[in-house]
CSV table of C-alpha atoms and ligand atoms in Angstrom, one decimal:
chain,number,residue,atom,x,y,z
A,1,MET,CA,-59.7,54.0,-23.1
A,2,SER,CA,-60.7,56.1,-26.1
A,3,LEU,CA,-64.2,57.6,-26.5
A,4,SER,CA,-66.2,57.7,-29.6
A,5,GLN,CA,-64.6,60.0,-32.1
A,6,LEU,CA,-68.0,60.8,-33.6
A,7,ALA,CA,-69.6,61.7,-30.3
A,8,ARG,CA,-66.6,63.8,-29.4
A,9,SER,CA,-66.9,65.7,-32.7
A,10,ILE,CA,-70.5,66.7,-32.0
A,11,ALA,CA,-70.6,70.4,-31.2
A,12,GLU,CA,-72.2,71.7,-28.1
A,13,SER,CA,-75.6,73.3,-28.7
A,14,PRO,CA,-74.7,77.1,-28.7
A,15,THR,CA,-78.2,78.2,-27.8
A,16,LEU,CA,-78.4,75.9,-24.8
A,17,ARG,CA,-74.9,76.8,-23.7
A,18,LEU,CA,-75.7,80.5,-23.9
A,19,ASN,CA,-78.9,79.9,-22.0
A,20,GLU,CA,-76.9,78.3,-19.2
A,21,GLU,CA,-74.4,81.1,-19.3
A,22,ALA,CA,-77.2,83.7,-19.0
A,23,ARG,CA,-78.8,81.7,-16.1
A,24,LEU,CA,-75.5,81.7,-14.2
A,25,LEU,CA,-74.9,85.4,-14.7
A,26,ARG,CA,-78.5,86.2,-13.6
A,27,GLU,CA,-78.0,84.1,-10.5
A,28,ARG,CA,-75.0,86.2,-9.7
A,29,GLY,CA,-77.4,89.2,-9.9
A,30,GLU,CA,-76.1,90.6,-13.3
A,31,PRO,CA,-78.9,92.5,-15.2
A,32,ILE,CA,-78.7,90.3,-18.2
A,33,ILE,CA,-81.0,90.8,-21.2
A,34,HIS,CA,-81.6,87.5,-22.9
A,35,LEU,CA,-82.1,87.8,-26.6
A,36,GLY,CA,-80.7,84.3,-27.1
A,37,ILE,CA,-83.4,81.7,-26.8
A,38,GLY,CA,-86.8,81.3,-28.4
A,39,GLU,CA,-89.0,80.7,-25.5
A,40,PRO,CA,-92.0,82.9,-24.8
A,41,LYS,CA,-92.7,84.1,-21.3
A,42,ASN,CA,-96.4,82.9,-21.2
A,43,LYS,CA,-97.7,80.2,-18.8
A,44,ALA,CA,-99.0,77.0,-20.4
A,45,PRO,CA,-102.6,77.2,-21.5
A,46,ILE,CA,-105.0,76.4,-18.6
A,47,SER,CA,-106.4,73.4,-20.6
A,48,ALA,CA,-102.9,72.0,-20.7
A,49,ILE,CA,-102.3,72.6,-17.0
A,50,LEU,CA,-105.6,71.0,-16.0
A,51,SER,CA,-105.1,68.0,-18.1
A,52,THR,CA,-101.5,67.5,-16.9
A,53,ALA,CA,-102.7,67.8,-13.3
A,54,ALA,CA,-105.6,65.4,-13.8
A,55,LYS,CA,-103.2,62.8,-15.1
A,56,VAL,CA,-100.8,63.3,-12.2
A,57,VAL,CA,-103.6,63.1,-9.6
A,58,GLN,CA,-104.9,59.9,-11.0
A,59,GLY,CA,-101.5,58.5,-10.1
A,60,ASP,CA,-101.5,55.7,-12.7
A,61,ILE,CA,-98.3,56.9,-14.4
A,62,LYS,CA,-97.0,54.0,-16.6
A,63,TYR,CA,-95.4,53.5,-20.0
A,64,SER,CA,-97.5,54.7,-22.9
A,65,PRO,CA,-97.5,53.1,-26.3
A,66,THR,CA,-94.1,53.8,-27.9
A,67,ASP,CA,-95.6,55.8,-30.8
A,68,GLY,CA,-97.8,57.9,-28.5
A,69,LEU,CA,-101.1,57.9,-26.7
A,70,PRO,CA,-104.0,57.2,-29.1
A,71,SER,CA,-106.0,60.1,-27.6
A,72,LEU,CA,-103.2,62.5,-28.4
A,73,LYS,CA,-102.9,61.1,-31.8
A,74,LYS,CA,-106.6,61.8,-32.3
A,75,ALA,CA,-105.9,65.5,-31.4
A,76,ILE,CA,-103.0,65.6,-33.8
A,77,ILE,CA,-105.1,64.1,-36.6
A,78,ARG,CA,-107.6,66.9,-36.0
A,79,TYR,CA,-104.9,69.5,-35.9
A,80,THR,CA,-103.5,68.2,-39.2
A,81,GLU,CA,-106.9,68.2,-40.8
A,82,ASP,CA,-107.6,71.8,-39.6
A,83,ASN,CA,-104.2,73.2,-40.5
A,84,TYR,CA,-103.0,71.1,-43.4
A,85,ASP,CA,-106.3,70.1,-44.9
A,86,LYS,CA,-105.1,66.5,-44.8
A,87,LEU,CA,-106.5,63.4,-43.2
A,88,VAL,CA,-103.8,61.2,-41.8
A,89,ALA,CA,-104.1,57.8,-40.0
A,90,PRO,CA,-102.9,57.1,-36.5
A,91,GLU,CA,-100.3,54.9,-38.1
A,92,ASN,CA,-98.8,57.9,-39.9
A,93,ILE,CA,-98.0,59.6,-36.6
A,94,ILE,CA,-95.2,59.1,-34.0
A,95,ILE,CA,-95.1,61.3,-30.9
A,96,SER,CA,-91.7,62.0,-29.4
A,97,SER,CA,-90.0,64.0,-26.6
A,98,GLY,CA,-89.9,67.2,-28.6
A,99,ALA,CA,-89.7,68.0,-32.3
A,100,LYS,CA,-85.9,67.6,-31.9
A,101,GLN,CA,-86.3,63.9,-31.1
A,102,SER,CA,-88.8,63.6,-34.0
A,103,ILE,CA,-86.2,65.0,-36.4
A,104,SER,CA,-83.5,62.8,-34.9
A,105,ASN,CA,-85.7,59.7,-35.3
A,106,VAL,CA,-86.4,60.6,-38.9
A,107,LEU,CA,-82.7,61.0,-39.7
A,108,PHE,CA,-81.8,57.8,-37.9
A,109,THR,CA,-84.4,56.0,-40.0
A,110,LEU,CA,-83.5,57.5,-43.3
A,111,LEU,CA,-79.7,57.6,-43.4
A,112,ASN,CA,-77.1,55.1,-44.4
A,113,PRO,CA,-73.5,56.1,-43.9
A,114,GLN,CA,-72.4,58.8,-46.5
A,115,ASP,CA,-76.0,59.7,-47.4
A,116,GLU,CA,-76.3,63.4,-48.0
A,117,VAL,CA,-78.9,65.7,-46.5
A,118,ILE,CA,-79.4,69.1,-48.0
A,119,VAL,CA,-79.7,71.9,-45.4
A,120,LEU,CA,-80.7,75.5,-46.4
A,121,ALA,CA,-78.6,78.3,-44.9
A,122,PRO,CA,-79.4,80.0,-42.6
A,123,TYR,CA,-80.3,76.8,-40.9
A,124,TRP,CA,-81.2,75.6,-37.4
A,125,VAL,CA,-78.0,74.8,-35.5
A,126,SER,CA,-79.0,71.2,-34.8
A,127,TYR,CA,-79.5,69.9,-38.3
A,128,PRO,CA,-75.9,69.5,-39.4
A,129,GLU,CA,-74.9,67.9,-36.1
A,130,MET,CA,-77.8,65.5,-36.1
A,131,ILE,CA,-77.1,64.4,-39.7
A,132,ARG,CA,-73.5,63.8,-38.7
A,133,MET,CA,-74.6,61.8,-35.7
A,134,TYR,CA,-76.1,59.2,-38.0
A,135,TYR,CA,-73.1,59.1,-40.3
A,136,GLY,CA,-74.7,61.3,-42.9
A,137,VAL,CA,-73.2,64.2,-44.7
A,138,PRO,CA,-74.8,67.7,-44.4
A,139,VAL,CA,-74.7,69.6,-47.7
A,140,VAL,CA,-75.3,73.3,-47.0
A,141,VAL,CA,-76.9,75.4,-49.7
A,142,THR,CA,-76.3,79.1,-49.1
A,143,PRO,CA,-78.1,81.8,-51.2
A,144,GLU,CA,-75.5,83.5,-53.4
A,145,ASP,CA,-77.0,86.9,-52.8
A,146,GLY,CA,-76.3,86.7,-49.1
A,147,GLY,CA,-80.1,86.8,-48.5
A,148,PHE,CA,-82.3,84.4,-46.6
A,149,TYR,CA,-84.3,82.9,-49.5
A,150,PRO,CA,-83.1,79.6,-51.0
A,151,ARG,CA,-83.4,79.2,-54.8
A,152,MET,CA,-84.5,75.9,-56.4
A,153,ALA,CA,-81.7,76.2,-59.0
A,154,ASP,CA,-79.0,76.2,-56.2
A,155,ILE,CA,-80.7,73.2,-54.5
A,156,GLU,CA,-80.8,71.3,-57.8
A,157,LYS,CA,-77.1,71.9,-58.3
A,158,ALA,CA,-76.4,70.5,-54.8
A,159,VAL,CA,-78.3,67.2,-55.4
A,160,SER,CA,-76.2,64.1,-56.0
A,161,SER,CA,-76.9,60.4,-56.2
A,162,TYR,CA,-76.2,60.3,-52.5
A,163,THR,CA,-78.9,62.9,-51.6
A,164,LYS,CA,-81.4,61.2,-49.3
A,165,ALA,CA,-83.3,64.1,-48.0
A,166,ILE,CA,-83.8,67.9,-47.9
A,167,ILE,CA,-84.8,69.7,-44.7
A,168,VAL,CA,-86.9,72.8,-45.0
A,169,ASN,CA,-87.8,75.1,-42.1
A,170,SER,CA,-90.2,77.8,-42.9
A,171,PRO,CA,-90.8,80.2,-41.2
A,172,ASN,CA,-87.2,79.9,-40.6
A,173,ASN,CA,-85.1,79.8,-37.5
A,174,PRO,CA,-82.9,81.9,-37.4
A,175,SER,CA,-84.0,84.4,-40.1
A,176,GLY,CA,-87.7,84.6,-39.4
A,177,VAL,CA,-88.5,84.6,-43.2
A,178,MET,CA,-91.2,82.5,-44.6
A,179,TYR,CA,-90.5,80.9,-47.9
A,180,SER,CA,-93.0,81.6,-50.8
A,181,GLU,CA,-95.7,79.2,-51.8
A,182,GLU,CA,-94.0,79.0,-55.2
A,183,PHE,CA,-90.8,77.8,-53.5
A,184,ILE,CA,-92.6,75.2,-51.4
A,185,SER,CA,-94.6,73.9,-54.3
A,186,GLY,CA,-91.4,73.7,-56.4
A,187,ILE,CA,-89.5,71.8,-53.8
A,188,VAL,CA,-92.3,69.4,-53.1
A,189,GLU,CA,-92.7,68.6,-56.8
A,190,PHE,CA,-88.9,68.2,-57.1
A,191,CYS,CA,-88.6,65.8,-54.2
A,192,GLU,CA,-91.5,63.7,-55.3
A,193,ARG,CA,-90.1,63.5,-58.8
A,194,LYS,CA,-86.5,62.7,-57.7
A,195,ASN,CA,-87.5,60.3,-54.8
A,196,ILE,CA,-85.8,62.5,-52.2
A,197,TYR,CA,-87.4,62.7,-48.8
A,198,LEU,CA,-88.6,66.2,-47.9
A,199,VAL,CA,-88.5,66.9,-44.1
A,200,MET,CA,-90.7,69.9,-43.5
A,201,ASP,CA,-89.8,71.3,-40.0
A,202,ASP,CA,-93.1,73.1,-39.4
A,203,ILE,CA,-92.5,73.9,-35.8
A,204,TYR,CA,-93.3,77.7,-36.4
A,205,HIS,CA,-95.9,77.2,-39.1
A,206,LYS,CA,-98.6,79.0,-37.2
A,207,LEU,CA,-96.4,81.7,-35.7
A,208,ILE,CA,-96.6,84.0,-38.7
A,209,PHE,CA,-97.5,87.7,-39.0
A,210,ASP,CA,-99.3,90.3,-41.0
A,211,GLY,CA,-102.2,88.1,-42.0
A,212,ARG,CA,-100.1,85.4,-43.6
A,213,LYS,CA,-101.6,81.9,-43.8
A,214,PRO,CA,-99.7,78.7,-43.0
A,215,ILE,CA,-98.7,76.8,-46.1
A,216,SER,CA,-99.6,73.1,-46.3
A,217,SER,CA,-97.0,71.3,-48.3
A,218,TYR,CA,-99.5,68.4,-48.8
A,219,LYS,CA,-101.3,70.8,-51.1
A,220,PHE,CA,-98.6,70.4,-53.7
A,221,THR,CA,-98.3,66.7,-54.0
A,222,THR,CA,-100.6,64.4,-56.0
A,223,LYS,CA,-99.4,61.4,-54.0
A,224,ASP,CA,-101.2,60.0,-50.9
A,225,VAL,CA,-99.5,60.0,-47.5
A,226,GLU,CA,-98.2,56.5,-47.9
A,227,SER,CA,-96.4,57.0,-51.2
A,228,SER,CA,-95.4,60.6,-50.7
A,229,LYS,CA,-91.8,61.7,-49.8
A,230,LEU,CA,-93.2,64.3,-47.4
A,231,ILE,CA,-92.4,64.1,-43.7
A,232,ILE,CA,-94.0,66.7,-41.5
A,233,ILE,CA,-92.5,67.7,-38.2
A,234,ASN,CA,-94.5,69.7,-35.6
A,235,GLY,CA,-95.0,70.1,-31.9
A,236,ILE,CA,-96.4,72.2,-29.1
A,237,ALA,CA,-93.2,74.0,-27.9
A,238,LYS,CA,-93.6,77.1,-30.0
A,239,LEU,CA,-97.3,77.0,-30.8
A,240,TYR,CA,-98.3,77.2,-27.1
A,241,GLY,CA,-95.1,78.3,-25.6
A,242,MET,CA,-94.8,74.9,-23.9
A,243,THR,CA,-91.1,74.3,-24.5
A,244,GLY,CA,-90.6,72.4,-21.3
A,245,TYR,CA,-93.3,69.8,-22.1
A,246,ARG,CA,-91.0,68.3,-24.8
A,247,ILE,CA,-93.7,67.0,-27.1
A,248,GLY,CA,-93.3,66.9,-30.8
A,249,TRP,CA,-94.4,64.6,-33.6
A,250,ALA,CA,-93.7,63.4,-37.1
A,251,ILE,CA,-96.2,62.5,-39.8
A,252,ALA,CA,-94.8,60.2,-42.4
A,253,PRO,CA,-95.7,57.0,-44.5
A,254,ARG,CA,-96.5,54.2,-42.1
A,255,GLU,CA,-93.5,52.1,-43.3
A,256,LEU,CA,-91.3,54.9,-42.0
A,257,VAL,CA,-93.3,55.4,-38.8
A,258,GLU,CA,-92.9,51.7,-38.0
A,259,ILE,CA,-89.1,51.9,-38.2
A,260,MET,CA,-89.1,55.2,-36.2
A,261,THR,CA,-91.2,53.5,-33.6
A,262,ASN,CA,-88.6,50.7,-33.3
A,263,VAL,CA,-85.8,53.3,-33.0
A,264,GLN,CA,-87.7,55.1,-30.3
A,265,ALA,CA,-88.6,51.9,-28.5
A,266,GLN,CA,-84.9,51.1,-28.2
A,267,THR,CA,-83.9,54.5,-27.1
A,268,THR,CA,-86.5,56.2,-24.9
A,269,SER,CA,-89.3,53.5,-24.8
A,270,CYS,CA,-92.0,56.2,-25.1
A,271,THR,CA,-92.8,59.8,-24.4
A,272,SER,CA,-93.9,60.7,-20.9
A,273,LEU,CA,-97.6,60.0,-20.3
A,274,ILE,CA,-98.0,63.1,-18.1
A,275,LEU,CA,-96.6,65.4,-20.7
A,276,GLN,CA,-98.6,63.8,-23.5
A,277,ALA,CA,-101.7,64.5,-21.4
A,278,GLY,CA,-100.7,68.1,-21.2
A,279,ALA,CA,-100.2,68.3,-25.0
A,280,GLU,CA,-103.6,66.8,-25.5
A,281,GLY,CA,-105.1,69.5,-23.2
A,282,ALA,CA,-103.4,72.2,-25.2
A,283,LEU,CA,-104.5,70.9,-28.6
A,284,ASN,CA,-108.1,70.2,-27.5
A,285,GLY,CA,-108.5,73.4,-25.5
A,286,VAL,CA,-109.5,76.9,-26.5
A,287,GLN,CA,-107.2,78.0,-29.3
A,288,SER,CA,-107.5,81.7,-28.7
A,289,VAL,CA,-104.3,81.3,-26.6
A,290,VAL,CA,-102.3,80.7,-29.8
A,291,GLU,CA,-103.7,83.9,-31.3
A,292,ALA,CA,-102.9,85.9,-28.2
A,293,LEU,CA,-99.3,84.6,-28.2
A,294,ARG,CA,-99.0,85.3,-31.9
A,295,LEU,CA,-100.2,88.9,-31.6
A,296,GLN,CA,-97.8,89.5,-28.7
A,297,ILE,CA,-94.9,88.1,-30.6
A,298,GLN,CA,-95.9,90.1,-33.7
A,299,ASN,CA,-95.9,93.3,-31.6
A,300,ASN,CA,-92.4,92.4,-30.3
A,301,ARG,CA,-91.2,91.8,-33.8
A,302,ASP,CA,-92.4,95.3,-34.8
A,303,VAL,CA,-90.6,96.8,-31.8
A,304,ILE,CA,-87.3,95.0,-32.3
A,305,VAL,CA,-87.2,95.7,-36.0
A,306,SER,CA,-87.8,99.4,-35.6
A,307,GLU,CA,-85.2,99.6,-32.8
A,308,LEU,CA,-82.6,97.7,-34.9
A,309,GLU,CA,-83.3,100.0,-37.9
A,310,SER,CA,-82.2,102.9,-35.8
A,311,ILE,CA,-78.7,101.5,-35.5
A,312,THR,CA,-76.5,103.0,-38.3
A,313,GLY,CA,-75.2,100.3,-40.6
A,314,VAL,CA,-77.2,97.4,-39.3
A,315,ARG,CA,-79.4,95.7,-41.9
A,316,VAL,CA,-82.4,93.9,-40.8
A,317,THR,CA,-84.8,91.7,-42.8
A,318,LYS,CA,-88.3,92.0,-41.3
A,319,PRO,CA,-89.3,88.5,-40.1
A,320,ASP,CA,-92.6,87.0,-41.5
A,321,GLY,CA,-92.8,84.7,-38.5
A,322,THR,CA,-91.0,82.9,-35.6
A,323,PHE,CA,-89.4,84.6,-32.6
A,324,TYR,CA,-86.2,85.4,-34.4
A,325,CYS,CA,-84.5,88.0,-36.6
A,326,LEU,CA,-81.0,87.8,-38.0
A,327,PRO,CA,-79.7,91.3,-38.5
A,328,ASP,CA,-76.5,91.9,-40.4
A,329,PHE,CA,-73.8,93.5,-38.3
A,330,ARG,CA,-70.9,93.3,-40.8
A,331,ALA,CA,-70.7,97.1,-40.8
A,332,TYR,CA,-69.3,96.7,-37.3
A,333,MET,CA,-67.6,93.3,-37.3
A,334,THR,CA,-67.6,90.2,-39.5
A,335,ASP,CA,-66.7,87.7,-36.7
A,336,SER,CA,-70.1,87.1,-35.1
A,337,VAL,CA,-68.7,84.9,-32.3
A,338,LYS,CA,-66.4,87.8,-31.2
A,339,LEU,CA,-69.2,90.3,-31.5
A,340,SER,CA,-71.6,88.2,-29.5
A,341,GLN,CA,-69.0,87.8,-26.8
A,342,PHE,CA,-68.3,91.5,-26.8
A,343,LEU,CA,-72.0,92.3,-26.4
A,344,LEU,CA,-72.4,89.8,-23.6
A,345,LYS,CA,-69.4,91.2,-21.7
A,346,LYS,CA,-69.9,94.9,-22.3
A,347,ALA,CA,-73.7,95.3,-22.6
A,348,LEU,CA,-74.8,92.1,-20.7
A,349,VAL,CA,-77.0,91.2,-23.7
A,350,VAL,CA,-77.2,87.6,-24.9
A,351,THR,CA,-77.2,87.1,-28.7
A,352,VAL,CA,-76.4,84.0,-30.8
A,353,PRO,CA,-73.6,84.3,-33.4
A,354,GLY,CA,-74.8,84.0,-37.0
A,355,LYS,CA,-71.9,81.7,-37.7
A,356,GLU,CA,-73.7,78.9,-35.8
A,357,PHE,CA,-76.5,79.1,-38.4
A,358,GLY,CA,-74.2,79.3,-41.4
A,359,MET,CA,-74.5,83.1,-41.7
A,360,GLU,CA,-71.3,84.8,-40.5
A,361,GLY,CA,-71.5,88.5,-39.8
A,362,HIS,CA,-75.0,88.3,-38.4
A,363,LEU,CA,-76.5,87.9,-34.9
A,364,ARG,CA,-79.6,86.0,-34.1
A,365,LEU,CA,-81.8,88.0,-31.8
A,366,SER,CA,-84.9,86.5,-30.2
A,367,TYR,CA,-87.9,88.6,-29.5
A,368,SER,CA,-89.8,86.0,-27.6
A,369,GLY,CA,-89.4,87.9,-24.3
A,370,THR,CA,-91.0,91.1,-23.2
A,371,VAL,CA,-91.2,94.4,-25.1
A,372,LYS,CA,-88.8,95.8,-22.6
A,373,ASP,CA,-86.3,93.1,-23.3
A,374,CYS,CA,-86.5,94.0,-27.0
A,375,THR,CA,-86.2,97.8,-26.5
A,376,GLU,CA,-83.6,97.7,-23.7
A,377,GLY,CA,-81.6,94.9,-25.3
A,378,VAL,CA,-81.2,96.7,-28.6
A,379,ALA,CA,-80.6,100.1,-26.9
A,380,ARG,CA,-77.7,98.4,-25.1
A,381,ILE,CA,-76.3,96.9,-28.3
A,382,LYS,CA,-76.6,100.4,-29.9
A,383,TRP,CA,-74.8,101.9,-27.0
A,384,ALA,CA,-72.0,99.4,-27.1
A,385,LEU,CA,-71.5,99.7,-30.9
A,386,ASP,CA,-71.8,103.5,-31.4
A,387,PRO,CA,-68.4,105.1,-31.0
A,388,ASN,CA,-70.1,108.4,-30.1
A,389,SER,CA,-72.1,107.0,-27.2
A,390,ALA,CA,-71.2,107.7,-23.5
A,391,ASN,CA,-68.4,105.7,-22.1
A,392,GLU,CA,-70.4,104.5,-19.1
A,393,ILE,CA,-74.0,103.8,-18.4
A,394,TYR,CA,-75.8,102.6,-15.3
A,395,ILE,CA,-78.3,99.7,-15.2
A,396,GLY,CA,-79.6,100.2,-11.7
A,397,ASP,CA,-76.4,100.4,-9.7
A,398,LYS,CA,-74.5,98.3,-12.2
A,399,LYS,CA,-72.0,100.3,-14.2
A,400,LEU,CA,-71.4,99.2,-17.8
A,401,VAL,CA,-68.2,100.5,-19.3
A,402,ARG,CA,-67.9,100.7,-23.1
A,403,ASP,CA,-64.6,100.3,-24.9
A,404,TRP,CA,-64.3,99.4,-28.5
A,405,LEU,CA,-63.6,95.9,-29.5
B,1,LIG,N1,-86.9,72.9,-35.2
B,1,LIG,C1,-86.6,74.2,-35.0
B,1,LIG,C2,-86.3,75.0,-36.3
B,1,LIG,C3,-86.5,74.7,-33.8
B,1,LIG,O1,-86.1,76.0,-33.7
B,1,LIG,C4,-86.7,73.9,-32.6
B,1,LIG,C5,-86.6,74.5,-31.2
B,1,LIG,N2,-85.7,75.5,-31.0
B,1,LIG,C6,-87.0,72.6,-32.8
B,1,LIG,C7,-87.1,72.1,-34.1
B,1,LIG,C8,-87.2,71.7,-31.6
B,1,LIG,O2,-88.4,71.8,-31.0
B,1,LIG,P1,-88.7,71.1,-29.6
B,1,LIG,O3,-88.5,72.0,-28.5
B,1,LIG,O4,-90.1,70.6,-29.7
B,1,LIG,O5,-87.8,69.9,-29.5
């Protein structure tokens, strides 16, 4: 019996695989430093915990409406008004099990076989695989200068009669850069004019530094939500450090939401009632928790960037937001998979190869952990890469031995 060729061709999620590898090594007592995954160490906000607990205690845990709990939708409408300056209707919202499912639903709903979706490198690992899952074709646009900022001229060149959508993620996983207002306004205007859907993956839009303000793409369209090509993706995972709650949402014209709702009804029925209650608690609770988390991550960003700058030959673009940076290690090695494996084996530091994000020669490092993770992780990388460093170091009673690749 042969299995689906398409399913078998879908790549494993490298970040989730590395996470599992790190967990197993930790279980074995290895002093691993995990700079692999974007997941802050905070506890869920108390308002989220209480509202989750209240729902559980009540005991009446049933299916919820497929497109989400009306009371959570109300909180999302307020969030959208506050942060995007846009009033949307409940019918424009569908709540899913994580922003990942929201993006998946959107692609399922938009794509016919062979439709193309433009993805901007460096890109989030899941976009190309998800596009392929729905028989679409990912078209990757890579900045010619090797930098992290896309140019409208390159995007326009990549558009064909098959282009159905463009996905934009700013601030960006994995580079941490935030695209300029000029770029966002340009791409919104372009997509509206060309009738191309623009999927704005805004999962990090409030996790930005140095006084930057989130950019609302709605600001640049003259169309109303129903006739616009804009689809906004957001969620609570990064905003509140509630990754395990798996709550995300999409905001789109209602015609699209109706189809996404059918797709979701036939796949997962609905999102867990308990977890939606938790998300509602987070969105309706005191928002100072978001600011506290943001400040902590900004401080981590400062620490990791200054540590990385101290490694000769490593070039780092200072992130404007997110938990990630994507330093360029080509001075040491161009094969990022090999380099990442070397650092895991020799220095017990988890990193993600840039190749997975369409940026070979780079490594994605997450600074969502503690300051100590950032300093010690980079110190170990420096030790492993520097030919002049000591051959052996001790981490507690664990001996690390360095030999060049
Ligand atoms: N988009 C991007 C760019 C992400 O980095 C992530 C999570 N790593 C997601 C979407 C998915 O978020 P969620 O955990 O809500 O599914």
